[in-house]
C-alpha cells in the first residue's frame, strides 16, 4: 500500500533526533489521535540550515516527517512556509488516501516550528497569529472520502 | 523474496492443512456434480456434504441436523443475531451482547437498533471478562437473545460461556456464541454449555476461506435470509460450496482430534513469549486475561510507539503480526476491544497481537525476541513521547 519511497523514508528516516539550542521548535498532533510530530529547526540568515524530527506515529507519519526535513533544509523560511501537505506527499510518490492526514501533520509541524522561530526573534507580523493552531483529532482531515 | 516468513497471525487466518486440501481437490474437478442433482456424481457430492456435516456435529457434540453451512463466520453471526431477532420479535425486542464482540455481531446489533430493537452492550473488566451476574442483571422481560463471543479475537480472553449458557437456559432466552476463534482451541460441547447457536469459520483452523457454519439447536426459531433453492433443508439457499464444506469437515475433525497436544504446545510458546517480553522490554502492558486466554494469543501494548510502525518493521524482518491501532483498523479510533478494557487511546495505538499456530517453533520465538526489543527501542528513540519520559517530565 505504500510507495517504495515511503518505505525507504520509513525504514531509513533522515534527520531523526533533536537539535541542541534550536532556533525554532514545533509540535503537532496528540497521542490520542495516534500521531505526534516534533520538528526542530536551526536557522541562520533566514535560511534553514538544519532540521531534525521526532515522531510518534504510523509508517506514513514517520516517512512524511523524514521527507519534510529533506525538503526544507537549505530553503529560506518563506520557501519552507510554502511547502504544503500535497508537496510532501508528492515527493514521496503519493500516500494512500487514508494516510493523507499524516502529510497535514508534516506541513503543520514545519509551520509551527517557524512560528516559534519568528516569535522568539520578534518577527511575527499581524495575521501570523495562528500559522498552526493545535487541532484535535476530529478536526484533522483523515480520509479523502470525508469531504 | 525467498526469505522465510515467521507467521504469527493465526487469529487472522491459517494456511490450509495439506490433508484438508487433499480431501477438497477432487470436488473441484472429478466430483463436480451439483449436490441437488439426481445422477451419481450429484449424489456423491451430496454424500460428501452430509459426511462433513457429521464431522462438524461430532466436533461440537451436536446432531448433524443442527449444523447449517454458510459462506463465512460473518454470515453465521449475522444469521444468528438477525435471524433470531426477527423471528422472535413478537416475544420481545431486547438483545444482550458485549462491547468487545467481533464487528460481525456488533454491527448486526447496531443494524437491529436502527430497526426498532433495543440492545444492551455489557461492559467488560480490565481483562476483557464479562461476569455472569452482569448478564443476569441485564435480562428484562422482553429479552429474546444473548450473544456473547466464546473467545476474543484480539486479546484472547475466554468468557464464562457455560455459566452464561445456564442463565440463558434457566430464563428461556436464546444464547448465541461466536466461537470463530475458539473452535480448535477450546473443547466445545454445545449441550453441556447450553448454547443454542454457535458460529464457526473454517479458515481459522487450517480449513479454506469462504466457508463457515452455524449450529442451530433443534427447535430454535430463526428466520432465513438467503432465499432460493431448498439447500440446507430450505434454510440457506444456494448451490453448496462442496469443496469448502468438505474442507471444513476435515479441518474441524483434525483440529478437535489434536486439541490437547496443540494446546499444550501453543500455551508453552505463549507463556514463554509473555514472560520474555515482560522481562526484556520496559513500559509494556499485557492485554487480556493472563490465564483465561486463547492458547496461542499474545497481546501487548508498547508505550510511546504506534502499532502500524511496529508491524512494518517486524514485516521487514519477516515476522507477520497484527495490531489494534487506528492506522491498522482503517478508522480514527483504535480497536473498540482495547478501549473497552480501559486502555487510553495512546496506549491502544501501540498494541501488538501475536497469534501462534501449529507450525510455530521455539526458534521462531527466539527470532521474535531477537528482533522485537530492537525494533521497539528504535521506534521509541524516534518518539517525542519517549523523550519526555527519559527526561522525567
Coordinates of C-alpha atoms in Angstrom, one line a residue:
Chain A
X1 CA 0.0 0.0 0.0
X2 CA 3.0 2.3 0.5
X3 CA 5.3 3.5 -2.3
X4 CA 8.9 2.4 -2.3
X5 CA 9.9 6.0 -1.4
X6 CA 7.6 5.9 1.6
X7 CA 9.1 2.6 2.7
X8 CA 12.6 4.0 2.1
X9 CA 12.0 7.0 4.3
X10 CA 10.2 4.9 6.9
X11 CA 12.9 2.3 7.2
X12 CA 15.8 4.8 6.9
X13 CA 14.4 8.0 8.2
X14 CA 16.6 11.1 7.5
X15 CA 17.3 13.6 10.2
X16 CA 15.8 11.8 13.2
X17 CA 16.7 13.4 16.5
X18 CA 16.9 16.7 18.3
X19 CA 18.8 19.9 17.8
X20 CA 20.5 21.4 20.9
X21 CA 19.5 25.0 21.3
X22 CA 17.2 25.1 18.3
X23 CA 16.0 28.3 16.7
X24 CA 12.5 27.0 16.4
X25 CA 10.6 24.0 17.7
X26 CA 7.1 22.9 16.7
X27 CA 5.0 20.0 18.0
X28 CA 1.7 19.0 16.3
X29 CA -0.8 16.3 16.9
X30 CA -1.6 14.4 20.0
X31 CA -1.1 10.9 21.4
X32 CA -4.8 10.2 21.5
X33 CA -5.0 10.5 17.7
X34 CA -2.0 8.2 17.3
X35 CA 0.5 10.7 15.9
X36 CA 2.7 13.5 17.2
X37 CA 5.4 15.2 15.2
X38 CA 8.0 17.4 16.7
X39 CA 10.2 19.4 14.5
X40 CA 13.5 21.2 15.4
X41 CA 15.0 23.9 13.2
X42 CA 18.4 25.6 13.0
X43 CA 18.0 28.9 11.1
X44 CA 20.9 31.1 10.0
X45 CA 20.4 34.3 8.0
X46 CA 16.8 33.4 7.3
X47 CA 17.9 30.0 5.9
X48 CA 17.1 26.6 7.4
X49 CA 20.5 25.1 7.8
X50 CA 19.4 22.0 9.8
X51 CA 16.1 20.3 10.7
X52 CA 15.5 17.3 12.9
X53 CA 12.4 15.5 13.9
X54 CA 10.9 13.1 16.4
X55 CA 7.6 11.3 15.5
X56 CA 5.2 9.0 17.3
X57 CA 3.0 7.6 14.6
X58 CA 2.4 5.2 11.7
X59 CA 4.7 4.4 8.8
X60 CA 3.3 7.4 6.8
X61 CA 3.8 9.8 9.7
X62 CA 7.5 8.8 10.0
X63 CA 8.1 8.9 6.3
X64 CA 6.5 12.4 5.8
X65 CA 8.5 13.7 8.8
X66 CA 11.7 12.5 7.2
X67 CA 10.8 13.8 3.7
X68 CA 9.7 17.2 5.0
X69 CA 13.1 17.7 6.8
X70 CA 14.8 17.0 3.5
X71 CA 12.5 19.4 1.6
X72 CA 13.2 22.3 3.9
X73 CA 16.9 22.1 4.6
X74 CA 18.7 24.8 2.6
X75 CA 15.5 26.7 2.0
X76 CA 14.6 30.2 3.2
X77 CA 11.9 30.5 5.9
X78 CA 9.4 31.7 3.3
X79 CA 10.2 28.9 0.9
X80 CA 9.7 26.4 3.7
X81 CA 6.3 28.0 4.6
X82 CA 5.2 27.4 1.0
X83 CA 5.6 23.7 1.4
X84 CA 2.2 22.1 1.5
X85 CA 0.9 18.7 2.6
X86 CA 0.5 17.9 -1.1
X87 CA 4.1 18.7 -2.0
X88 CA 5.3 16.4 0.8
X89 CA 3.0 13.6 -0.4
X90 CA 4.1 14.1 -4.0
X91 CA 7.8 14.0 -3.0
X92 CA 7.0 10.6 -1.5
X93 CA 5.4 9.4 -4.8
X94 CA 2.0 9.6 -3.1
X95 CA 0.3 8.4 0.0
X96 CA -2.7 6.1 0.4
X97 CA -5.9 8.2 0.8
X98 CA -6.4 7.2 4.4
X99 CA -2.9 8.5 5.2
X100 CA -3.1 12.0 3.7
X101 CA -3.8 13.1 7.2
X102 CA -0.2 12.4 8.1
X103 CA 1.1 14.8 5.4
X104 CA -1.0 17.6 7.0
X105 CA 0.9 16.9 10.2
X106 CA 4.2 17.5 8.4
X107 CA 3.1 20.7 6.9
X108 CA 1.8 21.9 10.3
X109 CA 4.9 20.9 12.2
X110 CA 7.0 23.0 9.8
X111 CA 4.7 25.9 10.2
X112 CA 4.6 25.6 14.0
X113 CA 8.4 25.4 14.2
X114 CA 8.8 28.5 12.0
X115 CA 6.2 30.3 14.0
X116 CA 8.2 29.6 17.2
X117 CA 11.3 30.9 15.4
X118 CA 9.5 34.1 14.4
X119 CA 8.1 34.6 17.9
X120 CA 11.5 34.2 19.5
X121 CA 13.0 36.7 17.1
X122 CA 10.2 39.3 17.1
X123 CA 9.4 38.6 13.5
X124 CA 5.7 37.7 13.9
X125 CA 3.6 40.1 11.9
X126 CA -0.1 40.8 12.3
X127 CA -2.0 37.9 10.8
X128 CA 0.7 35.4 11.6
X129 CA -1.0 34.8 14.8
X130 CA -2.0 31.3 14.1
X131 CA 0.1 29.7 11.4
X132 CA -0.6 26.3 13.0
X133 CA -3.1 26.1 15.7
X134 CA -3.3 23.0 17.8
X135 CA -6.1 20.8 16.5
X136 CA -8.0 18.0 17.9
X137 CA -8.2 14.5 16.2
X138 CA -11.6 15.2 14.8
X139 CA -10.6 18.4 13.1
X140 CA -7.8 16.8 11.2
X141 CA -8.6 15.7 7.7
X142 CA -8.1 11.9 8.0
X143 CA -9.8 10.5 4.9
X144 CA -10.3 11.8 1.4
X145 CA -13.8 10.4 1.3
X146 CA -14.9 12.6 4.2
X147 CA -15.3 15.7 2.1
Chain B
X1 CA 11.7 -12.7 -1.7
X2 CA 12.6 -16.2 -0.6
X3 CA 13.1 -15.1 3.0
X4 CA 11.3 -17.4 5.4
X5 CA 8.1 -15.8 6.8
X6 CA 7.6 -16.3 10.5
X7 CA 3.8 -16.2 10.6
X8 CA 2.4 -15.1 13.9
X9 CA -1.1 -14.1 12.8
X10 CA -3.2 -17.2 13.1
X11 CA -6.1 -15.4 14.5
X12 CA -6.4 -13.6 11.2
X13 CA -6.2 -16.8 9.1
X14 CA -4.3 -20.0 8.8
X15 CA -2.8 -22.0 5.9
X16 CA -4.9 -24.9 4.6
X17 CA -3.7 -28.2 6.0
X18 CA -2.3 -30.5 3.3
X19 CA -4.7 -33.3 4.4
X20 CA -7.6 -30.9 4.2
X21 CA -6.6 -29.8 0.7
X22 CA -6.2 -33.4 -0.5
X23 CA -9.8 -34.1 0.5
X24 CA -11.1 -31.0 -1.1
X25 CA -9.3 -31.2 -4.5
X26 CA -11.5 -33.9 -6.2
X27 CA -14.6 -31.8 -5.6
X28 CA -13.2 -29.0 -7.9
X29 CA -12.6 -31.4 -10.9
X30 CA -13.6 -35.0 -10.9
X31 CA -16.5 -34.8 -8.5
X32 CA -18.1 -31.6 -9.7
X33 CA -21.7 -32.8 -9.5
X34 CA -24.3 -30.5 -8.1
X35 CA -25.5 -32.0 -4.8
X36 CA -29.1 -31.4 -5.8
X37 CA -28.8 -33.5 -9.0
X38 CA -30.1 -37.0 -9.1
X39 CA -27.3 -38.8 -11.0
X40 CA -24.3 -40.4 -9.4
X41 CA -21.8 -37.6 -9.3
X42 CA -24.5 -35.4 -7.9
X43 CA -25.3 -37.9 -5.2
X44 CA -21.6 -38.2 -4.4
X45 CA -21.4 -34.5 -3.8
X46 CA -24.5 -34.8 -1.5
X47 CA -22.9 -37.6 0.4
X48 CA -19.6 -35.6 0.8
X49 CA -21.6 -32.7 2.3
X50 CA -23.5 -35.0 4.7
X51 CA -20.3 -36.6 5.8
X52 CA -18.8 -33.2 6.5
X53 CA -21.9 -32.2 8.4
X54 CA -21.5 -35.2 10.7
X55 CA -17.9 -34.3 11.3
X56 CA -18.8 -30.8 12.3
X57 CA -21.7 -32.1 14.5
X58 CA -19.4 -34.5 16.2
X59 CA -16.8 -31.8 16.9
X60 CA -19.2 -29.7 19.0
X61 CA -21.4 -32.6 20.3
X62 CA -24.4 -31.6 18.2
X63 CA -26.7 -33.5 15.9
X64 CA -25.9 -33.3 12.1
X65 CA -29.4 -31.9 11.5
X66 CA -28.4 -28.9 13.7
X67 CA -25.4 -27.9 11.5
X68 CA -26.0 -25.4 8.6
X69 CA -23.2 -24.4 6.3
X70 CA -22.8 -20.7 5.5
X71 CA -20.4 -18.6 3.4
X72 CA -18.4 -17.4 6.4
X73 CA -18.2 -16.9 10.1
X74 CA -19.6 -13.4 9.5
X75 CA -22.6 -14.8 7.7
X76 CA -23.2 -17.3 10.6
X77 CA -23.1 -14.4 13.1
X78 CA -25.4 -12.2 11.0
X79 CA -27.8 -15.1 10.6
X80 CA -27.8 -16.0 14.3
X81 CA -28.3 -12.4 15.6
X82 CA -30.7 -11.0 13.0
X83 CA -32.5 -14.3 12.3
X84 CA -33.4 -14.9 16.0
X85 CA -34.3 -11.2 16.4
X86 CA -36.7 -11.1 13.5
X87 CA -38.2 -14.5 14.2
X88 CA -38.9 -13.7 17.9
X89 CA -39.9 -10.1 17.8
X90 CA -43.5 -10.9 18.8
X91 CA -41.9 -12.1 22.1
X92 CA -39.7 -9.1 22.7
X93 CA -37.1 -6.8 21.1
X94 CA -34.3 -6.8 23.6
X95 CA -30.8 -8.3 22.9
X96 CA -27.9 -8.6 25.3
X97 CA -24.3 -8.6 23.9
X98 CA -20.9 -7.1 24.9
X99 CA -18.8 -4.1 23.9
X100 CA -16.0 -6.4 22.7
X101 CA -17.8 -8.5 20.1
X102 CA -16.4 -9.0 16.6
X103 CA -17.9 -6.5 14.2
X104 CA -20.0 -9.2 12.6
X105 CA -22.1 -9.4 15.8
X106 CA -21.6 -5.7 16.8
X107 CA -22.7 -4.2 13.5
X108 CA -25.5 -6.7 13.1
X109 CA -26.8 -5.5 16.5
X110 CA -26.4 -1.8 15.6
X111 CA -28.4 -2.6 12.4
X112 CA -31.1 -4.1 14.5
X113 CA -31.1 -1.0 16.8
X114 CA -31.9 1.0 13.7
X115 CA -34.9 -1.3 13.1
X116 CA -36.6 -0.9 16.5
X117 CA -34.6 -3.4 18.6
X118 CA -33.0 -2.5 21.9
X119 CA -29.5 -3.7 22.6
X120 CA -27.6 -3.8 25.9
X121 CA -23.8 -3.8 25.4
X122 CA -22.3 -5.2 28.5
X123 CA -19.0 -3.7 29.6
X124 CA -16.1 -5.9 30.4
X125 CA -13.5 -5.7 33.1
X126 CA -9.8 -4.7 32.6
X127 CA -9.1 -8.3 31.4
X128 CA -11.9 -8.4 29.0
X129 CA -14.2 -10.6 31.0
X130 CA -18.0 -10.4 31.2
X131 CA -19.5 -11.5 34.5
X132 CA -22.5 -13.9 34.5
X133 CA -24.0 -11.7 37.2
X134 CA -24.0 -8.7 34.8
X135 CA -25.8 -10.9 32.2
X136 CA -28.4 -11.9 34.8
X137 CA -29.0 -8.3 35.8
X138 CA -29.4 -7.1 32.2
X139 CA -32.1 -9.6 31.4
X140 CA -35.6 -8.0 31.0
X141 CA -39.0 -9.5 30.3
X142 CA -38.6 -8.6 26.6
X143 CA -35.1 -10.1 26.2
X144 CA -35.0 -12.6 23.3
X145 CA -31.3 -13.2 22.7
X146 CA -28.0 -13.2 24.4
X147 CA -25.0 -13.1 22.1
X148 CA -21.5 -13.3 23.7
X149 CA -18.4 -14.4 22.0
X150 CA -16.6 -17.5 23.2
X151 CA -13.1 -16.1 22.9
X152 CA -12.0 -12.6 21.8
X153 CA -10.1 -12.3 18.5
X154 CA -7.8 -9.5 19.7
X155 CA -7.0 -10.1 23.4
X156 CA -7.8 -13.8 23.5
X157 CA -10.0 -13.6 26.7
X158 CA -12.2 -16.6 27.1
X159 CA -15.7 -15.9 28.5
X160 CA -17.5 -18.0 31.1
X161 CA -19.8 -19.4 28.4
X162 CA -21.1 -22.3 30.5
X163 CA -22.3 -20.1 33.3
X164 CA -23.9 -17.6 30.9
X165 CA -25.5 -20.5 29.0
X166 CA -27.0 -21.8 32.2
X167 CA -28.5 -18.4 33.0
X168 CA -29.9 -18.1 29.5
X169 CA -31.4 -21.6 29.6
X170 CA -33.0 -21.0 33.1
X171 CA -34.6 -17.8 31.8
X172 CA -35.7 -19.4 28.5
X173 CA -33.7 -16.9 26.4
X174 CA -31.8 -18.0 23.3
X175 CA -28.0 -17.9 23.6
X176 CA -25.7 -17.4 20.7
X177 CA -21.9 -17.6 20.9
X178 CA -19.4 -16.5 18.2
X179 CA -16.9 -19.4 18.5
X180 CA -14.9 -18.5 15.4
X181 CA -11.7 -18.1 17.5
X182 CA -12.5 -20.8 19.9
X183 CA -13.1 -23.8 17.7
X184 CA -10.0 -25.9 17.5
X185 CA -8.5 -24.1 20.5
X186 CA -11.1 -24.9 23.2
X187 CA -13.1 -28.2 23.5
X188 CA -16.7 -27.2 23.0
X189 CA -19.8 -29.2 23.9
X190 CA -23.0 -27.3 23.0
X191 CA -25.2 -29.4 25.2
X192 CA -23.1 -29.0 28.3
X193 CA -22.6 -25.3 27.7
X194 CA -26.4 -24.7 27.0
X195 CA -25.5 -23.0 23.7
X196 CA -28.4 -22.6 21.3
X197 CA -26.5 -21.1 18.3
X198 CA -22.8 -21.2 17.6
X199 CA -20.8 -19.7 14.7
X200 CA -17.8 -21.4 13.1
X201 CA -15.3 -20.3 10.4
X202 CA -13.1 -22.9 8.7
X203 CA -10.1 -20.7 7.8
X204 CA -9.3 -20.1 11.5
X205 CA -8.4 -23.8 12.0
X206 CA -6.5 -24.8 8.8
X207 CA -9.6 -25.1 6.6
X208 CA -10.3 -22.9 3.5
X209 CA -11.6 -19.4 3.4
X210 CA -15.2 -18.7 2.3
X211 CA -16.9 -21.4 4.3
X212 CA -18.5 -21.4 7.8
X213 CA -21.3 -23.0 9.7
X214 CA -24.0 -22.1 12.2
X215 CA -25.1 -24.6 14.8
X216 CA -28.8 -24.1 15.4
X217 CA -30.2 -26.2 18.3
X218 CA -33.3 -28.1 17.2
X219 CA -36.4 -26.1 18.0
X220 CA -34.8 -22.6 17.9
X221 CA -37.0 -20.1 16.0
X222 CA -34.9 -18.4 13.4
X223 CA -35.7 -16.5 10.1
X224 CA -33.8 -17.4 6.9
X225 CA -32.1 -14.7 4.8
X226 CA -30.8 -16.4 1.7
X227 CA -33.9 -17.3 -0.2
X228 CA -33.9 -19.6 -3.3
X229 CA -33.5 -23.3 -3.6
X230 CA -34.1 -25.9 -1.0
X231 CA -30.5 -26.4 0.1
X232 CA -29.6 -26.7 3.8
X233 CA -33.1 -28.0 4.4
X234 CA -34.6 -24.9 2.9
X235 CA -32.9 -22.6 5.4
X236 CA -30.0 -21.3 3.4
X237 CA -30.4 -21.4 -0.3
X238 CA -27.6 -21.5 -2.9
X239 CA -25.6 -24.4 -4.5
X240 CA -23.3 -25.7 -1.9
X241 CA -19.6 -24.9 -1.8
X242 CA -18.9 -28.6 -1.8
X243 CA -15.1 -28.5 -1.7
X244 CA -15.3 -25.8 1.0
X245 CA -17.7 -27.9 3.1
X246 CA -15.5 -31.0 2.7
X247 CA -12.5 -28.9 3.8
X248 CA -14.4 -27.5 6.8
X249 CA -15.4 -31.1 7.8
X250 CA -11.8 -32.4 7.5
X251 CA -10.3 -29.4 9.2
X252 CA -12.6 -29.5 12.2
X253 CA -12.0 -33.2 12.6
X254 CA -8.2 -32.8 12.7
X255 CA -8.5 -29.7 15.0
X256 CA -10.7 -31.4 17.6
X257 CA -8.7 -34.7 17.5
X258 CA -5.4 -33.0 18.2
X259 CA -6.7 -30.3 20.5
X260 CA -4.8 -31.4 23.7
X261 CA -1.4 -31.7 22.1
X262 CA -1.9 -28.5 20.1
X263 CA -2.9 -26.5 23.1
X264 CA 0.0 -27.8 25.2
X265 CA 2.4 -26.6 22.5
X266 CA 0.7 -23.2 22.0
X267 CA 0.4 -22.5 25.7
X268 CA 4.2 -23.1 26.1
X269 CA 5.0 -20.7 23.2
X270 CA 2.5 -18.1 24.5
X271 CA 3.7 -18.1 28.1
X272 CA 7.3 -18.0 27.1
X273 CA 6.7 -15.0 24.9
X274 CA 4.7 -13.2 27.5
X275 CA 7.4 -13.8 30.1
X276 CA 10.2 -12.7 27.9
X277 CA 8.5 -9.6 26.6
X278 CA 7.7 -8.5 30.2
X279 CA 11.3 -9.3 31.2
X280 CA 13.1 -7.7 28.3
X281 CA 11.0 -4.7 27.3
X282 CA 10.1 -1.9 29.7
X283 CA 6.8 0.1 29.5
X284 CA 4.6 -2.7 28.3
X285 CA 1.2 -3.9 29.3
X286 CA -0.3 -7.4 28.7
X287 CA -3.8 -7.0 27.3
X288 CA -6.3 -9.7 28.1
X289 CA -6.5 -12.2 31.0
X290 CA -3.2 -13.9 31.9
X291 CA -4.6 -17.4 32.0
X292 CA -8.2 -17.3 30.7
X293 CA -7.0 -16.6 27.2
X294 CA -6.6 -18.4 23.9
X295 CA -3.7 -20.8 23.9
X296 CA -1.9 -19.1 21.1
X297 CA -2.7 -15.4 21.8
X298 CA -0.3 -12.8 23.0
X299 CA -1.4 -9.1 23.0
X300 CA 0.8 -6.3 24.4
X301 CA 0.8 -2.6 24.3
X302 CA 4.1 -0.9 23.9
X303 CA 4.0 2.6 25.3
X304 CA 5.2 5.6 23.2
X305 CA 5.1 3.8 19.9
X306 CA 2.4 3.2 17.3
X307 CA 1.3 -0.2 16.1
X308 CA 1.5 0.1 12.4
X309 CA 5.1 1.2 12.5
X310 CA 5.8 -1.8 14.7
X311 CA 4.1 -4.1 12.2
X312 CA 6.0 -2.7 9.2
X313 CA 9.3 -3.1 11.0
X314 CA 8.5 -6.7 12.0
X315 CA 7.5 -7.4 8.5
X316 CA 10.9 -6.2 7.2
X317 CA 12.4 -8.8 9.5
X318 CA 10.0 -11.4 8.0
X319 CA 7.6 -11.5 11.0
X320 CA 3.9 -11.3 10.3
X321 CA 1.7 -10.0 13.2
X322 CA -1.2 -7.6 13.7
X323 CA -2.2 -4.5 15.8
X324 CA -5.3 -2.7 17.1
X325 CA -4.0 0.8 16.3
X326 CA -6.2 3.2 14.3
X327 CA -3.8 3.1 11.4
X328 CA -4.4 -0.6 11.0
X329 CA -8.1 -0.5 11.7
X330 CA -8.8 2.0 8.9
X331 CA -10.7 4.3 11.2
X332 CA -9.9 7.2 13.5
X333 CA -10.1 5.2 16.7
X334 CA -8.0 2.3 17.9
X335 CA -9.7 -1.1 18.4
X336 CA -13.0 -1.0 20.3
X337 CA -11.8 -4.0 22.3
X338 CA -8.7 -2.3 23.6
X339 CA -10.8 0.8 24.5
X340 CA -13.3 -1.4 26.2
X341 CA -10.8 -2.9 28.6
X342 CA -9.9 0.6 29.6
X343 CA -6.8 1.4 27.7
X344 CA -6.3 5.1 26.9
X345 CA -6.2 5.8 23.2
X346 CA -2.4 6.4 23.2
X347 CA -1.7 3.0 24.7
X348 CA -4.2 1.2 22.5
X349 CA -2.4 2.7 19.4
X350 CA 0.7 0.8 20.4
X351 CA -0.7 -2.7 20.6
X352 CA 0.7 -5.8 19.0
X353 CA -1.1 -9.1 18.6
X354 CA 0.8 -12.3 18.1
X355 CA -1.2 -15.4 17.5
X356 CA 0.7 -18.7 17.2
X357 CA -0.2 -21.8 15.3
X358 CA 0.9 -25.3 14.6
X359 CA 4.0 -24.5 12.6
X360 CA 5.5 -22.0 15.1
X361 CA 8.5 -23.2 17.0
X362 CA 10.7 -22.1 19.8
X363 CA 13.2 -20.9 17.2
X364 CA 10.5 -18.6 15.9
X365 CA 10.2 -17.1 19.4
X366 CA 14.0 -16.8 19.6
X367 CA 13.9 -14.8 16.4
X368 CA 11.0 -12.7 17.5
X369 CA 12.7 -11.9 20.8
X370 CA 15.9 -11.0 18.9
X371 CA 14.1 -8.5 16.7
X372 CA 11.2 -7.1 18.8
X373 CA 13.2 -5.4 21.6
X374 CA 15.5 -3.7 19.0
X375 CA 12.5 -2.5 16.9
X376 CA 10.6 -1.2 20.0
X377 CA 13.7 0.7 21.1
X378 CA 14.4 2.1 17.7
X379 CA 10.8 3.4 17.4
X380 CA 11.0 4.8 20.9
X381 CA 14.2 6.6 20.1
X382 CA 12.2 8.3 17.3
X383 CA 9.2 9.1 19.6
X384 CA 8.8 12.5 21.2
X385 CA 6.7 10.8 23.9
X386 CA 9.7 8.6 25.0
X387 CA 11.9 11.7 25.0
X388 CA 9.7 13.2 27.7
X389 CA 9.8 10.0 29.8
X390 CA 13.6 9.8 29.6
X391 CA 13.8 13.4 30.8
X392 CA 11.4 12.6 33.6
X393 CA 8.7 15.1 32.7

